[in-house]
Coordinates of C-alpha atoms and ligand atoms in Angstrom, one line a residue:
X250 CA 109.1 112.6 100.5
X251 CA 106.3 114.1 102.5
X252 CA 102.8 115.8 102.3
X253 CA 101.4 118.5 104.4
X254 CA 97.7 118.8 105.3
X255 CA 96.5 121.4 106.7
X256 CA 92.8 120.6 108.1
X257 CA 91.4 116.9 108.8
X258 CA 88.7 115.2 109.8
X259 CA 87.7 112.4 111.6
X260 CA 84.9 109.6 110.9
X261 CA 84.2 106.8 113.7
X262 CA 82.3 104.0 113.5
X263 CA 81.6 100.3 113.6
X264 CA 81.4 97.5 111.1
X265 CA 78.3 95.0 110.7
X266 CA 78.9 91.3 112.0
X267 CA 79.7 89.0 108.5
X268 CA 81.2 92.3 106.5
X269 CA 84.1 91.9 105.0
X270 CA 86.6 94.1 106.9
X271 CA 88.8 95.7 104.3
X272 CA 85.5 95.8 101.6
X273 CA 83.6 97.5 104.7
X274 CA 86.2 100.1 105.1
X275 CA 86.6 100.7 101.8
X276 CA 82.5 101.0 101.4
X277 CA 82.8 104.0 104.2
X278 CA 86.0 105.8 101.9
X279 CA 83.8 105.7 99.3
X280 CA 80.2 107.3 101.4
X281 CA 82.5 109.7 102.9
X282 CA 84.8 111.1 99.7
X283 CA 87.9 110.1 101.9
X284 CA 91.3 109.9 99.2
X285 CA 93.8 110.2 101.4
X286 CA 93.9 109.1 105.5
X287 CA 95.0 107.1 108.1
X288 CA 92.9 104.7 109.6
X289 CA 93.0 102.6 113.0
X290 CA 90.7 99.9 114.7
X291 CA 90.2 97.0 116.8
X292 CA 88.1 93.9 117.3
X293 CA 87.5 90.5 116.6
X294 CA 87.0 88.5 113.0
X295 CA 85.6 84.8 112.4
X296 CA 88.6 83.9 110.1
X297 CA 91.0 86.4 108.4
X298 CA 93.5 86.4 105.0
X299 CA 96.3 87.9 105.0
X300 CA 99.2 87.9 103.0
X301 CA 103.3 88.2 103.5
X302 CA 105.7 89.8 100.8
X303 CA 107.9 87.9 100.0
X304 CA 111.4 90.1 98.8
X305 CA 112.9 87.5 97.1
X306 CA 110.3 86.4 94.5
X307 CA 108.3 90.1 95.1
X308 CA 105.1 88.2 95.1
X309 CA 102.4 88.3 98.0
X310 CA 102.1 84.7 99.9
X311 CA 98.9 84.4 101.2
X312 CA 97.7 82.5 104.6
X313 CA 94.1 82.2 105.7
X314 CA 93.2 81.3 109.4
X315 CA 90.2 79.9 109.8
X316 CA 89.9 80.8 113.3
X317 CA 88.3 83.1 115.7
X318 CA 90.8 86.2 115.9
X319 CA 91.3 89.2 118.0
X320 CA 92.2 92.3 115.9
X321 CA 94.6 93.6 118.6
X322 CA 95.6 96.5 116.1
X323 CA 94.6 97.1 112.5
X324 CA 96.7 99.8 111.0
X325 CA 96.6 101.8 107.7
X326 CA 96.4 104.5 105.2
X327 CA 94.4 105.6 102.1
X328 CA 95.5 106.9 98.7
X329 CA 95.3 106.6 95.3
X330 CA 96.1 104.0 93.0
X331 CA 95.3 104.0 89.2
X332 CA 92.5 106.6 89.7
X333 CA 90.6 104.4 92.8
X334 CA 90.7 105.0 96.4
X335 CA 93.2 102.1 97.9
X336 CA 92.7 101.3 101.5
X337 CA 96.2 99.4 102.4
X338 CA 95.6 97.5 106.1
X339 CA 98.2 95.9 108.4
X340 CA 96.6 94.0 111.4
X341 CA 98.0 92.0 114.1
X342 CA 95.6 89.4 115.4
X343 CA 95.6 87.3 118.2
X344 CA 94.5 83.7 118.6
X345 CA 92.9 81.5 121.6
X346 CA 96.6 80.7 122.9
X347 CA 97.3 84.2 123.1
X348 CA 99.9 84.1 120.0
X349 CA 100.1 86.6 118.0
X350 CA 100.0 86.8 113.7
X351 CA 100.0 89.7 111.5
X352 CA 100.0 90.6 107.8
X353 CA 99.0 92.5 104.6
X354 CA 95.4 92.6 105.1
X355 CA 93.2 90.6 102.2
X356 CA 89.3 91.0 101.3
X357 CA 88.2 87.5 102.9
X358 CA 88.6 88.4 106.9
X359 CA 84.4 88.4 108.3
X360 CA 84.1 91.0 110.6
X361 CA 82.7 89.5 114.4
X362 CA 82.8 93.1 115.8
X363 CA 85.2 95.9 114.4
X364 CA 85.0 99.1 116.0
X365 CA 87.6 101.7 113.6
X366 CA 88.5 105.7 113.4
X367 CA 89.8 107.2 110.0
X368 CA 91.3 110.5 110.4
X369 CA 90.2 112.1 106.7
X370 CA 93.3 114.4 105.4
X371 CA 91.8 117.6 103.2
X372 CA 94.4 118.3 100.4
X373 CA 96.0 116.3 97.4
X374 CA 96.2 112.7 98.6
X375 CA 99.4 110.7 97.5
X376 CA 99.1 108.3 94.4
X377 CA 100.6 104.7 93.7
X378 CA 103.1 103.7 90.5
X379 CA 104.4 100.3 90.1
X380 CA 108.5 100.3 91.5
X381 CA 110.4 98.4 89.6
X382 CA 112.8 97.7 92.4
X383 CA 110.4 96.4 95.4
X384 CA 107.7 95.3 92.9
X385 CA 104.8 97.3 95.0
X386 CA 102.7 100.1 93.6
X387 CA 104.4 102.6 96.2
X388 CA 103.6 106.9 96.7
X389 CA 105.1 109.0 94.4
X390 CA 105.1 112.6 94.1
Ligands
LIG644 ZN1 101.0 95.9 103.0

C-alpha cells in the first residue's frame, strides 16, 4: 500500500523552551494546513514520556524520565485519524551516561531546545482505522 505525491513542501523551525514537543508540533500542522507529512528533528528536552507497545496485551506501557535528554533523532509522520490531523513521533534520546532510550512519543516531554523540519505532502493524506489484529489505528486506503 502506497501513496504518490507529486509536489511538497517544506516548513523549518524551532520550538519555544517549556513547549510540549508533540502539542508544539501539532500547533505548527495545524498554522500551516499540513494533513499528511514526514517530520524530523533534534534537540534536547527537560524530561520526556514515552510509551512501548506491548504485542501481547496490545496496550501502550508508558515510562517517563525525568531527566535531562538529548533528542538524538525524533522521527515521524502525519495523517489522519477520525477527521483530526495525528502527528505519530518516535524519538531516541540520550542520557548523561551516553545510553540511549527510545519510544512512542507522549504529550508530557518539555522542550529545552528542539530544532525540527516537516516536509508537507500536497495530495490526499492517508487516514487511520482501528486493526483488529495489532490493536493500533493503522493507514488504510
Ligand atoms: Zn508509535
Amino acid at each position: 500500500m502506497l501513496r504518490r505525491y507529486a509536489t511538497a513542501r517544506v516548513v523549518q523551525g524551532r520550538l519555544k523552551k517549556g513547549e510540549d514537543l508533540i502539542e508544539g508540533l501539532q500547533a505548527v500542522m495545524k498554522e500551516h494546513n499540513i494533513t499528511a507529512g514526514v517530520v524530523t528533528g533534534i534537540g534536547a528536552v527537560s524530561s520526556a514520556r514515552i510509551a512501548c507497545l506491548n504485542q501481547q496485551t496490545k496496550q501502550y506501557e508508558e515510562k517517563v524520565f525525568q531527566e535531562a535528554l538529548e533528542v538524538v533523532s525524533l522521527r515521524g509522520n502525519v495523517s489522519l485519524k477520525e477527521g483530526s490531523v495525528f502527528v505519530h513521533l518516535h524519538v531516541a534520546l540520550s542520557r548523561a551516561d551516553f545510553s540511549v532510550v527510545g519510544g512512542h512519543l507522549l504529550s508530557g516531554s518539555p522542550v529545552y531546545a528542539f530544532e525540527f523540519e516537516i516536509l508537507c505532502l500536497e495530495g490526499e493524506p492517508f487516514t487511520r482505522h482501528f486493526d483488529e489484529e495489532t490493536g493500533l489505528f493503522l493507514w488504510k486506503e
